Coordinates of C-alpha atoms in Angstrom, one line a residue:
M1 CA -139.6 220.5 121.3
R2 CA -136.5 219.1 119.5
S3 CA -134.2 220.7 122.0
I4 CA -136.1 219.0 124.9
A5 CA -136.0 215.6 123.3
E6 CA -132.3 215.9 122.5
S7 CA -131.5 217.0 126.0
T8 CA -133.4 214.1 127.5
T9 CA -131.7 211.5 125.3
E10 CA -128.3 213.0 126.1
V11 CA -129.0 212.6 129.8
S12 CA -130.4 209.1 129.5
L13 CA -127.6 207.7 127.4
P14 CA -124.7 208.1 129.9
K15 CA -126.9 206.4 132.6
V16 CA -127.3 203.4 130.4
R17 CA -123.6 203.3 129.7
I18 CA -122.8 203.4 133.4
I19 CA -125.3 200.6 134.1
E20 CA -123.7 198.5 131.3
Q21 CA -120.2 199.1 132.8
E22 CA -121.5 198.1 136.3
D23 CA -123.1 194.9 134.8
R24 CA -119.9 194.0 133.0
Q25 CA -117.9 194.5 136.3
A26 CA -120.4 192.3 138.2
M27 CA -120.2 189.6 135.5
Q28 CA -116.4 189.7 135.6
L29 CA -116.5 189.3 139.4
L30 CA -119.0 186.4 139.1
Q31 CA -116.9 184.7 136.4
A32 CA -113.8 185.1 138.5
Q33 CA -115.5 183.6 141.5
A34 CA -116.9 180.8 139.4
Q35 CA -113.4 180.0 138.1
K36 CA -112.0 179.9 141.6
I37 CA -114.8 177.6 142.7
S38 CA -114.4 175.4 139.6
E39 CA -110.6 175.2 140.2
L40 CA -111.1 174.2 143.8
A41 CA -113.7 171.7 142.8
G42 CA -111.4 170.4 140.0
Q43 CA -108.6 170.0 142.5
G44 CA -110.9 168.1 144.9
G45 CA -112.3 166.0 142.0
S46 CA -108.8 165.2 140.7
T47 CA -107.6 164.0 144.1
K48 CA -110.7 161.8 144.4
S49 CA -110.2 160.4 140.9
H50 CA -106.6 159.7 141.6
A51 CA -107.6 157.9 144.9
T52 CA -110.2 155.8 143.1
S53 CA -108.0 155.0 140.2
H54 CA -105.2 153.8 142.5

C-alpha cells in the first residue's frame, strides 16, 4: 500500500507545480497589462492635469 500512495503523490506533485507556474505566468501577464494601462491612464491624466493647472 505504501508504494501505491508514494506513486500517486509523486504523480500529483508535478501537476501542482506546473499549475503554479502557469498561474505565475498568467499573473505576470496581467500585471504587465495593468502597468501598461496605468501608464497610459497616467499619461492621459497628466495631460489633463497640466491643461487644468494652466
